[in-house]
mmCIF file of C-alpha atoms in Angstrom:
data_model
loop_
_atom_site.group_PDB
_atom_site.id
_atom_site.type_symbol
_atom_site.label_atom_id
_atom_site.label_comp_id
_atom_site.label_asym_id
_atom_site.label_seq_id
_atom_site.Cartn_x
_atom_site.Cartn_y
_atom_site.Cartn_z
ATOM 1 C CA MET J 230 178.549 105.021 112.501
ATOM 2 C CA SER J 231 176.343 102.112 113.478
ATOM 3 C CA LYS J 232 178.097 99.139 115.020
ATOM 4 C CA TRP J 233 176.593 97.019 112.216
ATOM 5 C CA ASN J 234 178.471 99.015 109.591
ATOM 6 C CA LYS J 235 181.799 97.808 110.950
ATOM 7 C CA LEU J 236 183.452 95.174 108.804
ATOM 8 C CA GLU J 237 184.786 93.345 111.863
ATOM 9 C CA VAL J 238 181.267 92.686 113.183
ATOM 10 C CA LYS J 239 180.080 91.440 109.815
ATOM 11 C CA LEU J 240 183.077 89.144 109.348
ATOM 12 C CA GLU J 241 182.777 87.822 112.900
ATOM 13 C CA SER J 242 179.124 86.928 112.429
ATOM 14 C CA VAL J 243 179.763 85.267 109.058
ATOM 15 C CA GLN J 244 182.694 83.363 110.572
ATOM 16 C CA GLU J 245 180.396 82.036 113.277
ATOM 17 C CA TYR J 246 177.899 81.017 110.586
ATOM 18 C CA VAL J 247 180.626 79.164 108.652
ATOM 19 C CA ASN J 248 181.646 77.456 111.897
ATOM 20 C CA GLY J 249 178.107 76.093 112.291
ATOM 21 C CA LEU J 250 176.142 78.559 114.399
ATOM 22 C CA GLY J 251 172.555 78.888 113.188
ATOM 23 C CA VAL J 252 171.101 82.001 111.591
ATOM 24 C CA LEU J 253 168.445 82.413 114.273
ATOM 25 C CA GLU J 254 171.074 82.222 117.024
ATOM 26 C CA LEU J 255 173.203 84.800 115.236
ATOM 27 C CA CYS J 256 170.209 87.082 114.720
ATOM 28 C CA GLU J 257 169.501 87.005 118.446
ATOM 29 C CA LYS J 258 173.160 87.518 119.353
ATOM 30 C CA TYR J 259 173.692 90.483 117.024
ATOM 31 C CA GLU J 260 170.111 91.785 117.243
ATOM 32 C CA ILE J 261 169.603 91.758 113.497
ATOM 33 C CA CYS J 262 166.919 90.361 111.208
ATOM 34 C CA LYS J 263 167.378 87.201 109.155
ATOM 35 C CA SER J 264 167.582 89.092 105.866
ATOM 36 C CA THR J 265 170.523 91.131 107.178
ATOM 37 C CA MET J 266 172.358 87.984 108.246
ATOM 38 C CA TYR J 267 171.754 86.322 104.892
ATOM 39 C CA ASN J 268 172.987 89.474 103.113
ATOM 40 C CA TRP J 269 176.184 89.465 105.164
ATOM 41 C CA VAL J 270 176.719 85.766 104.447
ATOM 42 C CA SER J 271 176.316 86.298 100.707
ATOM 43 C CA GLN J 272 178.634 89.333 100.753
ATOM 44 C CA TYR J 273 181.401 88.078 103.020
ATOM 45 C CA LYS J 274 181.395 84.267 102.930
ATOM 46 C CA ASP J 275 184.388 84.290 100.588
ATOM 47 C CA ILE J 276 186.651 86.302 102.898
ATOM 48 C CA VAL J 277 186.306 84.399 106.168
ATOM 49 C CA HIS J 278 188.513 81.596 107.459
ATOM 50 C CA TYR J 279 187.498 78.097 106.484
ATOM 51 C CA PRO J 280 188.895 75.272 108.619
ATOM 52 C CA ASN J 281 191.678 73.396 106.787
ATOM 53 C CA VAL J 282 191.449 75.793 103.835
ATOM 54 C CA GLY J 283 192.450 79.224 105.156
ATOM 55 C CA TYR J 284 191.141 82.555 103.968
ATOM 56 C CA ARG J 285 189.466 82.890 100.615
ATOM 57 C CA ILE J 286 189.050 86.176 98.806
ATOM 58 C CA LYS J 287 186.791 86.130 95.780
ATOM 59 C CA ARG J 288 187.509 89.677 94.674
ATOM 60 C CA VAL J 289 189.743 92.328 96.183
ATOM 61 C CA HIS J 290 186.979 94.955 96.155
ATOM 62 C CA ASP J 291 184.885 92.663 98.416
ATOM 63 C CA LEU J 292 187.021 93.887 101.312
ATOM 64 C CA ASP J 293 185.251 97.248 101.617
#
């Protein structure tokens, strides 16, 4: 299994995006293309921790 298929890596990168790190910086850090990062953000932005809000889960099946 590719390290990019691991949910933890995807959630970590999206969490860093939510916390203000830029897409280009994340792409360099995780060695991925911009489209992959934007896909992860659109898929997982609702299940990461938001400061002063907590965790948000849009749909239970988004956790796969």
